Amino acid sequence: MSSKIKKTRAMEILDSRGNPTVRVFMELEDGTKVKSSVPSGASTGEYEACELRDGDKARYGGKGVLRAVENVNDIIAPALVGLDATEQMKIDELLINLDGTPNKDKLGANAILGVSMATTKAAAASHNLEIFEYLGGTEANRIPVPCMNILNGGEHADNSVDIQEFMAVPFGAPTFKEGLRYVSETFHTLKKLLKDRGMATSVGDEGGFAPNLASNEDAIEIIIEAIEKSGYKPGVDISIALDSAATSFVVGKAGKYDLKWSGAGIKTSDDLIEMAKEWVKKYPIILWEDPLAEEDWDGFKKFTKELGDKIEVVGDDIFVTNTKFIERGIKEHTANASLIKLNQIGSVSETVDAVRLCYEHGWRAFVSHRSGETCDTFLADFTVALGTGHLKTGSSSRSERLAKYNRLLEIEDKLGDRAKYYWK
Ligand code: PGA
Ligand code: ZN
């Protein structure tokens, strides 16, 4: 039976925010049929690959993706007929060349990634393998620690908290299944604590709470209380990870920030680094993403020099899953880990390259969903295939987030005794 591509087709569907996104269907000569759906970010890095939107205000406020869909149907699909789905790199290269721009502006990274992921899925299915087995081989047995985003501030909330994401990290659990239970229980305890204080318990885009807390430290303290009240030890069973998403509160040129939500005022990179040093001493923080903005390479480097031996320092907006920026970061000691988002770079092969580059230099790779998601679970398999050891895919609410966690439960269950779960 042949795993040659017979038919590729795309359509416009809606993501978890009700915004249009691309779904790709692929059929092979041997009858294999798969589909893949593309996520979408809100607090995006400036140098991310292009998410092609129609700009036609008469449809979805300009957010339609009919052009990306057309690009799959009219340009990409005919070029793929007869190619073997197992030739991922060759196909991704073809897609990149068909586009011909550095940022995938012509066909759209949403069109290209949809096809790229469908190719992986089709090849796996055609060989009767799970996606994580096909991509990662027989060695793929590491289930990631779920960094669960349970409380939100910044652009993702309407409160007095500047930091965008507060994650609970069950690194002390014996298995993924138990880890997921630890942080899920913490999420529910947090809800109760917020309710008892008369605070809002509605959830944001990634399923975390966004209560009107008075400050950033208040947010950390209530999470610690929730961990303890759930019967876990902060710093032993569960630690805390933060994503400042600092690009969203930068003012003017790099190195100046306005903590506008908490009202703490204008700060320099040095002020933020001092604050971080204090917090790392005081609280069980294990990982800090985007503590400074995408243009603030010097600040990032200083931050890493001060704290890189104590915590994982992750670059998201600054690296945008692009080996060009990660390479610079490695050379300049800008961080010690990169966030990994498939749609920031726009193809499976390039994302794998980004993860490998991190590994070759002793960096960690932190896989992430986007704030706009679908119920596609490719991300879960991808994370296990590459053995990154941790991922973030939202809270213990909203089905598009749970879909990934549930897929990881399935993978761990399938691997049985072979499954490994550890932080580092
Ligand atoms: P985004 O947010 O998907 O809206 O970009 C997630 C993040 O900043 O990590
Ligand atoms: Zn981020």
Tab-separated table of C-alpha atoms and ligand atoms in Angstrom:
chain	number	residue	atom	x	y	z
A	1	MET	CA	0.000	0.000	0.000
A	2	SER	CA	1.301	3.424	-0.894
A	3	SER	CA	1.594	6.408	1.429
A	4	LYS	CA	1.595	8.755	-1.543
A	5	ILE	CA	-0.554	11.844	-1.230
A	6	LYS	CA	-3.742	11.684	-3.273
A	7	LYS	CA	-5.713	14.695	-2.163
A	8	THR	CA	-5.261	17.748	0.081
A	9	ARG	CA	-8.054	20.160	0.842
A	10	ALA	CA	-8.614	22.996	3.307
A	11	MET	CA	-11.592	24.771	4.803
A	12	GLU	CA	-12.259	27.633	7.175
A	13	ILE	CA	-13.323	26.625	10.698
A	14	LEU	CA	-13.554	28.549	14.001
A	15	ASP	CA	-11.042	28.442	16.863
A	16	SER	CA	-11.720	28.586	20.623
A	17	ARG	CA	-12.248	32.360	20.438
A	18	GLY	CA	-14.699	32.010	17.569
A	19	ASN	CA	-12.176	33.393	15.078
A	20	PRO	CA	-11.581	31.734	11.717
A	21	THR	CA	-8.685	29.335	11.315
A	22	VAL	CA	-7.530	26.730	8.788
A	23	ARG	CA	-8.400	23.021	8.798
A	24	VAL	CA	-6.617	20.754	6.335
A	25	PHE	CA	-7.799	17.344	5.118
A	26	MET	CA	-5.342	14.914	3.544
A	27	GLU	CA	-5.969	11.610	1.813
A	28	LEU	CA	-3.339	9.075	0.755
A	29	GLU	CA	-3.438	6.507	-2.034
A	30	ASP	CA	-3.786	3.719	0.545
A	31	GLY	CA	-7.034	5.250	1.791
A	32	THR	CA	-5.601	6.954	4.922
A	33	LYS	CA	-7.594	10.083	5.793
A	34	VAL	CA	-6.542	12.706	8.372
A	35	LYS	CA	-7.264	16.298	9.302
A	36	SER	CA	-5.350	18.981	11.173
A	37	SER	CA	-6.302	22.379	12.581
A	38	VAL	CA	-4.112	25.430	13.140
A	39	PRO	CA	-3.951	27.503	16.384
A	40	SER	CA	-3.672	31.294	16.666
A	41	GLY	CA	-1.957	33.632	19.174
A	42	ALA	CA	-3.047	36.996	20.623
A	43	SER	CA	0.110	38.315	22.305
A	44	THR	CA	2.250	37.570	19.283
A	45	GLY	CA	5.948	38.264	18.771
A	46	GLU	CA	6.773	40.785	16.060
A	47	TYR	CA	8.844	38.307	14.033
A	48	GLU	CA	6.423	35.395	14.021
A	49	ALA	CA	5.653	33.757	10.677
A	50	CYS	CA	2.709	35.385	8.908
A	51	GLU	CA	-0.797	34.315	9.870
A	52	LEU	CA	-2.591	35.150	6.628
A	53	ARG	CA	-5.939	36.882	7.231
A	54	ASP	CA	-8.261	38.166	4.510
A	55	GLY	CA	-8.600	41.712	5.846
A	56	ASP	CA	-12.119	41.853	4.404
A	57	LYS	CA	-13.999	43.765	7.107
A	58	ALA	CA	-17.312	42.424	5.814
A	59	ARG	CA	-16.369	38.929	7.049
A	60	TYR	CA	-15.361	38.182	10.673
A	61	GLY	CA	-14.049	41.740	11.077
A	62	GLY	CA	-11.285	41.047	8.562
A	63	LYS	CA	-10.146	37.836	10.286
A	64	GLY	CA	-11.341	35.398	7.632
A	65	VAL	CA	-8.789	32.895	6.292
A	66	LEU	CA	-10.310	32.197	2.865
A	67	ARG	CA	-7.104	33.266	1.114
A	68	ALA	CA	-5.052	30.788	3.146
A	69	VAL	CA	-7.665	28.110	2.344
A	70	GLU	CA	-7.473	28.974	-1.357
A	71	ASN	CA	-3.686	28.787	-1.213
A	72	VAL	CA	-3.931	25.223	0.095
A	73	ASN	CA	-6.567	24.198	-2.450
A	74	ASP	CA	-5.178	25.932	-5.542
A	75	ILE	CA	-1.408	26.139	-5.043
A	76	ILE	CA	-0.267	23.595	-2.434
A	77	ALA	CA	-2.615	20.664	-3.122
A	78	PRO	CA	-1.675	20.156	-6.804
A	79	ALA	CA	2.048	20.309	-5.942
A	80	LEU	CA	1.706	17.512	-3.367
A	81	VAL	CA	-0.043	14.903	-5.502
A	82	GLY	CA	2.075	11.747	-5.733
A	83	LEU	CA	4.599	12.769	-3.062
A	84	ASP	CA	5.165	10.327	-0.224
A	85	ALA	CA	3.782	11.593	3.091
A	86	THR	CA	6.756	10.060	4.912
A	87	GLU	CA	9.060	12.572	3.246
A	88	GLN	CA	8.272	15.282	5.793
A	89	MET	CA	11.413	17.331	5.259
A	90	LYS	CA	11.097	17.264	1.491
A	91	ILE	CA	7.446	18.297	1.693
A	92	ASP	CA	8.107	21.080	4.199
A	93	GLU	CA	10.918	22.359	2.006
A	94	LEU	CA	8.617	22.328	-0.993
A	95	LEU	CA	6.019	24.328	0.951
A	96	ILE	CA	8.644	26.846	2.043
A	97	ASN	CA	9.866	27.204	-1.548
A	98	LEU	CA	6.355	27.481	-2.961
A	99	ASP	CA	5.860	30.397	-0.585
A	100	GLY	CA	9.262	31.893	-1.303
A	101	THR	CA	9.203	34.626	1.391
A	102	PRO	CA	11.213	34.585	4.650
A	103	ASN	CA	8.062	34.952	6.759
A	104	LYS	CA	5.600	32.797	4.827
A	105	ASP	CA	3.732	35.968	3.824
A	106	LYS	CA	2.561	34.679	0.471
A	107	LEU	CA	0.806	31.403	1.259
A	108	GLY	CA	0.457	32.050	5.005
A	109	ALA	CA	2.030	30.076	7.854
A	110	ASN	CA	-1.518	28.998	8.751
A	111	ALA	CA	-1.883	27.329	5.328
A	112	ILE	CA	1.599	25.792	5.418
A	113	LEU	CA	1.467	24.504	9.000
A	114	GLY	CA	-1.950	22.909	8.450
A	115	VAL	CA	-0.550	20.936	5.524
A	116	SER	CA	2.706	20.150	7.324
A	117	MET	CA	0.911	18.699	10.371
A	118	ALA	CA	-1.526	16.785	8.160
A	119	THR	CA	1.470	15.240	6.375
A	120	THR	CA	2.913	13.953	9.679
A	121	LYS	CA	-0.470	12.616	10.763
A	122	ALA	CA	-1.092	10.904	7.434
A	123	ALA	CA	2.334	9.248	7.373
A	124	ALA	CA	1.853	7.980	10.939
A	125	ALA	CA	-1.647	6.659	10.292
A	126	SER	CA	-0.592	5.020	7.050
A	127	HIS	CA	2.054	3.039	8.948
A	128	ASN	CA	-0.338	2.218	11.746
A	129	LEU	CA	1.689	4.215	14.242
A	130	GLU	CA	0.685	6.816	16.800
A	131	ILE	CA	1.983	10.276	15.850
A	132	PHE	CA	4.412	10.330	18.801
A	133	GLU	CA	5.807	6.932	17.770
A	134	TYR	CA	6.165	7.889	14.143
A	135	LEU	CA	7.854	11.232	14.899
A	136	GLY	CA	9.881	10.161	17.932
A	137	GLY	CA	10.659	6.499	17.284
A	138	THR	CA	10.804	3.783	19.925
A	139	GLU	CA	12.733	6.073	22.297
A	140	ALA	CA	9.782	8.440	22.688
A	141	ASN	CA	8.589	7.682	26.197
A	142	ARG	CA	8.923	10.932	28.153
A	143	ILE	CA	5.589	12.459	29.157
A	144	PRO	CA	5.844	16.207	29.828
A	145	VAL	CA	5.248	17.927	33.159
A	146	PRO	CA	2.049	19.947	32.591
A	147	CYS	CA	2.679	23.622	33.409
A	148	MET	CA	-0.911	24.571	34.065
A	149	ASN	CA	-1.863	28.202	33.578
A	150	ILE	CA	-4.351	28.712	36.412
A	151	LEU	CA	-4.328	32.485	36.922
A	152	ASN	CA	-4.057	35.325	34.409
A	153	GLY	CA	-3.158	38.996	34.294
A	154	GLY	CA	-1.778	41.444	31.741
A	155	GLU	CA	-3.374	41.469	28.294
A	156	HIS	CA	-5.228	38.253	29.119
A	157	ALA	CA	-7.251	39.738	32.001
A	158	ASP	CA	-9.005	42.782	33.413
A	159	ASN	CA	-7.304	43.115	36.782
A	160	SER	CA	-4.373	44.679	38.660
A	161	VAL	CA	-1.869	41.994	37.767
A	162	ASP	CA	0.898	42.706	35.224
A	163	ILE	CA	2.145	39.155	34.716
A	164	GLN	CA	0.209	37.340	32.014
A	165	GLU	CA	0.395	33.738	33.205
A	166	PHE	CA	0.820	32.021	36.559
A	167	MET	CA	1.367	28.311	36.081
A	168	ALA	CA	1.287	25.455	38.602
A	169	VAL	CA	4.034	22.929	37.832
A	170	PRO	CA	3.633	19.460	39.429
A	171	PHE	CA	7.267	18.499	38.965
A	172	GLY	CA	7.295	16.389	42.160
A	173	ALA	CA	4.541	14.021	41.023
A	174	PRO	CA	5.452	10.421	40.185
A	175	THR	CA	3.572	10.309	36.859
A	176	PHE	CA	1.835	12.636	34.410
A	177	LYS	CA	-1.525	11.286	35.511
A	178	GLU	CA	-0.784	12.193	39.137
A	179	GLY	CA	0.775	15.519	38.151
A	180	LEU	CA	-2.325	16.469	36.218
A	181	ARG	CA	-4.417	15.538	39.255
A	182	TYR	CA	-2.232	17.669	41.593
A	183	VAL	CA	-2.654	20.821	39.505
A	184	SER	CA	-6.256	20.163	38.588
A	185	GLU	CA	-7.111	19.909	42.287
A	186	THR	CA	-5.141	23.092	42.906
A	187	PHE	CA	-7.192	24.803	40.173
A	188	HIS	CA	-10.430	23.785	41.887
A	189	THR	CA	-9.159	24.844	45.326
A	190	LEU	CA	-8.140	28.188	43.850
A	191	LYS	CA	-11.678	28.635	42.557
A	192	LYS	CA	-13.035	28.066	46.034
A	193	LEU	CA	-10.554	30.495	47.617
A	194	LEU	CA	-11.510	33.160	45.080
A	195	LYS	CA	-15.212	32.557	45.638
A	196	ASP	CA	-14.784	32.808	49.410
A	197	ARG	CA	-13.193	36.224	48.863
A	198	GLY	CA	-16.045	37.344	46.637
A	199	MET	CA	-13.871	37.398	43.549
A	200	ALA	CA	-14.727	36.490	39.970
A	201	THR	CA	-14.162	32.879	38.932
A	202	SER	CA	-14.936	33.191	35.244
A	203	VAL	CA	-12.107	31.960	33.034
A	204	GLY	CA	-10.062	33.597	30.282
A	205	ASP	CA	-8.960	32.389	26.854
A	206	GLU	CA	-6.616	29.734	28.220
A	207	GLY	CA	-8.994	28.603	30.945
A	208	GLY	CA	-7.282	30.305	33.912
A	209	PHE	CA	-9.016	32.591	36.409
A	210	ALA	CA	-8.639	36.357	36.122
A	211	PRO	CA	-9.765	37.715	39.513
A	212	ASN	CA	-9.360	41.332	40.481
A	213	LEU	CA	-6.391	40.767	42.780
A	214	ALA	CA	-4.552	43.800	44.106
A	215	SER	CA	-1.055	42.930	42.910
A	216	ASN	CA	1.314	40.456	41.267
A	217	GLU	CA	2.469	39.125	44.628
A	218	ASP	CA	-1.129	38.651	45.745
A	219	ALA	CA	-1.531	36.330	42.774
A	220	ILE	CA	1.479	34.225	43.758
A	221	GLU	CA	0.386	34.076	47.390
A	222	ILE	CA	-3.134	32.896	46.660
A	223	ILE	CA	-1.736	30.162	44.373
A	224	ILE	CA	0.596	29.008	47.149
A	225	GLU	CA	-2.385	28.907	49.500
A	226	ALA	CA	-4.320	26.857	46.934
A	227	ILE	CA	-1.411	24.405	46.606
A	228	GLU	CA	-1.205	23.968	50.380
A	229	LYS	CA	-4.968	23.685	50.878
A	230	SER	CA	-5.027	20.963	48.220
A	231	GLY	CA	-2.601	18.974	50.387
A	232	TYR	CA	0.614	19.607	48.423
A	233	LYS	CA	3.929	21.153	49.371
A	234	PRO	CA	4.937	24.258	47.412
A	235	GLY	CA	8.413	23.800	45.980
A	236	VAL	CA	8.352	20.054	46.629
A	237	ASP	CA	5.256	18.751	44.851
A	238	ILE	CA	4.251	21.824	42.894
A	239	SER	CA	6.247	24.896	41.928
A	240	ILE	CA	5.272	28.044	40.083
A	241	ALA	CA	6.128	29.172	36.562
A	242	LEU	CA	5.504	32.688	35.271
A	243	ASP	CA	5.099	34.222	31.835
A	244	SER	CA	5.501	37.998	32.177
A	245	ALA	CA	4.854	38.490	28.442
A	246	ALA	CA	6.847	41.677	29.087
A	247	THR	CA	6.579	42.855	25.485
A	248	SER	CA	3.008	43.807	26.357
A	249	PHE	CA	4.111	46.405	28.924
A	250	VAL	CA	7.204	47.836	27.313
A	251	VAL	CA	7.204	51.626	26.744
A	252	GLY	CA	9.245	53.486	24.180
A	253	LYS	CA	12.630	51.967	23.561
A	254	ALA	CA	13.866	48.688	24.951
A	255	GLY	CA	14.683	48.655	28.647
A	256	LYS	CA	11.681	50.693	29.894
A	257	TYR	CA	8.497	49.137	31.179
A	258	ASP	CA	5.187	50.417	32.539
A	259	LEU	CA	3.605	48.149	35.125
A	260	LYS	CA	0.324	49.744	34.161
A	261	TRP	CA	-2.096	47.137	35.447
A	262	SER	CA	-0.778	47.070	39.019
A	263	GLY	CA	-0.086	50.815	38.912
A	264	ALA	CA	3.511	50.242	40.060
A	265	GLY	CA	4.636	52.667	37.345
A	266	ILE	CA	7.690	52.929	35.109
A	267	LYS	CA	10.485	50.407	35.700
A	268	THR	CA	13.801	49.694	34.031
A	269	SER	CA	15.074	46.239	33.091
A	270	ASP	CA	17.301	46.412	36.182
A	271	ASP	CA	14.288	47.129	38.422
A	272	LEU	CA	12.466	44.106	37.003
A	273	ILE	CA	15.540	41.922	37.476
A	274	GLU	CA	15.860	43.033	41.127
A	275	MET	CA	12.186	42.271	41.685
A	276	ALA	CA	12.614	38.842	40.097
A	277	LYS	CA	15.631	38.073	42.304
A	278	GLU	CA	13.581	38.868	45.383
A	279	TRP	CA	10.666	36.718	44.242
A	280	VAL	CA	12.864	33.766	43.344
A	281	LYS	CA	14.283	33.924	46.880
A	282	LYS	CA	10.845	34.225	48.444
A	283	TYR	CA	8.653	31.948	46.307
A	284	PRO	CA	9.034	28.469	44.768
A	285	ILE	CA	9.514	29.730	41.203
A	286	ILE	CA	10.957	27.159	38.808
A	287	LEU	CA	10.603	28.808	35.389
A	288	TRP	CA	10.189	32.365	34.087
A	289	GLU	CA	9.144	33.100	30.510
A	290	ASP	CA	9.576	36.469	28.776
A	291	PRO	CA	10.636	38.339	31.939
A	292	LEU	CA	11.699	41.120	29.562
A	293	ALA	CA	10.550	42.288	26.147
A	294	GLU	CA	11.426	40.911	22.709
A	295	GLU	CA	13.743	43.831	21.877
A	296	ASP	CA	15.495	43.833	25.264
A	297	TRP	CA	18.317	41.379	24.473
A	298	ASP	CA	20.647	43.054	26.997
A	299	GLY	CA	18.080	42.885	29.780
A	300	PHE	CA	17.372	39.243	29.011
A	301	LYS	CA	21.078	38.442	29.175
A	302	LYS	CA	21.427	40.172	32.543
A	303	PHE	CA	18.363	38.363	33.858
A	304	THR	CA	19.852	35.032	32.789
A	305	LYS	CA	23.209	35.879	34.328
A	306	GLU	CA	21.513	36.599	37.672
A	307	LEU	CA	18.956	33.801	37.723
A	308	GLY	CA	19.817	31.279	35.000
A	309	ASP	CA	21.507	28.907	37.452
A	310	LYS	CA	18.420	28.837	39.688
A	311	ILE	CA	15.476	28.778	37.283
A	312	GLU	CA	14.650	28.052	33.657
A	313	VAL	CA	14.655	31.318	31.690
A	314	VAL	CA	12.482	30.955	28.587
A	315	GLY	CA	12.355	33.244	25.557
A	316	ASP	CA	9.046	33.356	23.677
A	317	ASP	CA	8.507	36.621	21.728
A	318	ILE	CA	12.270	37.157	21.524
A	319	PHE	CA	12.986	33.824	19.727
A	320	VAL	CA	9.620	33.075	18.029
A	321	THR	CA	10.693	29.407	17.535
A	322	ASN	CA	13.110	30.643	14.872
A	323	THR	CA	16.588	29.059	14.777
A	324	LYS	CA	18.050	32.378	13.613
A	325	PHE	CA	17.041	34.077	16.878
A	326	ILE	CA	17.666	31.031	19.084
A	327	GLU	CA	21.196	30.803	17.643
A	328	ARG	CA	21.829	34.428	18.574
A	329	GLY	CA	20.404	33.740	22.038
A	330	ILE	CA	22.729	30.781	22.517
A	331	LYS	CA	25.753	32.819	21.458
A	332	GLU	CA	24.845	35.747	23.699
A	333	HIS	CA	23.596	33.702	26.701
A	334	THR	CA	20.240	35.434	26.444
A	335	ALA	CA	18.247	32.643	28.126
A	336	ASN	CA	18.577	28.927	28.835
A	337	ALA	CA	15.423	27.726	27.091
A	338	SER	CA	13.168	28.588	24.179
A	339	LEU	CA	9.409	28.461	23.982
A	340	ILE	CA	8.294	26.266	21.083
A	341	LYS	CA	5.120	27.161	19.180
A	342	LEU	CA	4.536	25.384	15.868
A	343	ASN	CA	2.693	28.282	14.263
A	344	GLN	CA	5.359	30.840	15.192
A	345	ILE	CA	7.612	29.270	12.564
A	346	GLY	CA	5.009	27.464	10.460
A	347	SER	CA	6.152	23.912	9.677
A	348	VAL	CA	6.820	20.683	11.575
A	349	SER	CA	10.411	20.295	10.290
A	350	GLU	CA	11.435	23.814	11.271
A	351	THR	CA	9.915	23.335	14.728
A	352	VAL	CA	11.873	20.104	15.165
A	353	ASP	CA	15.019	22.006	14.078
A	354	ALA	CA	14.373	24.635	16.757
A	355	VAL	CA	14.026	21.974	19.478
A	356	ARG	CA	17.176	20.160	18.294
A	357	LEU	CA	19.172	23.383	18.286
A	358	CYS	CA	18.160	23.944	21.911
A	359	TYR	CA	19.214	20.416	22.889
A	360	GLU	CA	22.570	20.653	21.133
A	361	HIS	CA	23.464	23.586	23.362
A	362	GLY	CA	22.114	22.328	26.654
A	363	TRP	CA	19.004	24.483	26.445
A	364	ARG	CA	15.515	23.257	27.270
A	365	ALA	CA	12.553	23.458	24.886
A	366	PHE	CA	9.189	24.425	26.398
A	367	VAL	CA	6.323	23.456	24.078
A	368	SER	CA	3.250	25.684	24.060
A	369	HIS	CA	-0.296	25.946	22.775
A	370	ARG	CA	-1.679	29.327	21.623
A	371	SER	CA	-4.384	31.370	23.326
A	372	GLY	CA	-6.614	30.603	20.310
A	373	GLU	CA	-6.811	26.809	19.948
A	374	THR	CA	-8.825	23.977	18.465
A	375	CYS	CA	-9.345	20.443	19.767
A	376	ASP	CA	-6.460	19.195	17.592
A	377	THR	CA	-4.089	17.226	19.844
A	378	PHE	CA	-0.995	17.176	17.604
A	379	LEU	CA	0.838	19.241	20.226
A	380	ALA	CA	0.643	16.444	22.816
A	381	ASP	CA	2.165	13.854	20.485
A	382	PHE	CA	4.771	16.317	19.262
A	383	THR	CA	5.908	17.000	22.839
A	384	VAL	CA	6.293	13.301	23.658
A	385	ALA	CA	8.029	12.612	20.332
A	386	LEU	CA	10.678	15.212	21.105
A	387	GLY	CA	10.921	14.401	24.814
A	388	THR	CA	10.898	18.042	25.868
A	389	GLY	CA	9.883	17.156	29.430
A	390	HIS	CA	7.394	19.998	29.864
A	391	LEU	CA	4.610	21.814	28.059
A	392	LYS	CA	1.965	24.447	28.673
A	393	THR	CA	-1.479	24.000	27.254
A	394	GLY	CA	-3.752	25.995	29.510
A	395	SER	CA	-5.854	25.277	32.514
A	396	SER	CA	-8.058	22.505	33.791
A	397	SER	CA	-11.045	23.941	31.959
A	398	ARG	CA	-12.085	24.482	28.323
A	399	SER	CA	-12.165	21.421	26.115
A	400	GLU	CA	-9.574	22.673	23.620
A	401	ARG	CA	-7.059	22.738	26.531
A	402	LEU	CA	-8.170	19.462	28.147
A	403	ALA	CA	-8.035	17.731	24.760
A	404	LYS	CA	-4.219	17.936	24.873
A	405	TYR	CA	-3.967	16.870	28.533
A	406	ASN	CA	-6.335	13.973	27.871
A	407	ARG	CA	-4.272	12.881	24.884
A	408	LEU	CA	-1.187	12.842	27.137
A	409	LEU	CA	-3.080	10.654	29.622
A	410	GLU	CA	-3.802	8.281	26.753
A	411	ILE	CA	-0.165	8.202	25.638
A	412	GLU	CA	1.082	7.573	29.179
A	413	ASP	CA	-1.461	4.809	29.570
A	414	LYS	CA	-0.455	3.226	26.282
A	415	LEU	CA	3.257	3.317	27.186
A	416	GLY	CA	2.581	1.696	30.564
A	417	ASP	CA	5.814	0.957	32.467
A	418	ARG	CA	7.885	2.470	29.676
A	419	ALA	CA	6.512	5.965	30.347
A	420	LYS	CA	8.920	8.361	32.081
A	421	TYR	CA	7.977	11.501	33.978
A	422	TYR	CA	10.565	13.862	35.447
A	423	TRP	CA	11.406	17.548	35.403
A	424	LYS	CA	15.045	17.612	34.325
B	1	PGA	P1	-0.488	33.814	22.785
B	1	PGA	O1	-0.081	33.747	24.339
B	1	PGA	O2	-0.821	32.468	22.285
B	1	PGA	O3	-1.669	34.763	22.815
B	1	PGA	O4	0.686	34.409	22.062
B	1	PGA	C1	0.711	32.752	24.894
B	1	PGA	C2	2.089	33.219	25.342
B	1	PGA	O5	2.409	34.421	25.365
B	1	PGA	O6	2.905	32.360	25.688
B	2	ZN	ZN	4.694	33.766	26.277
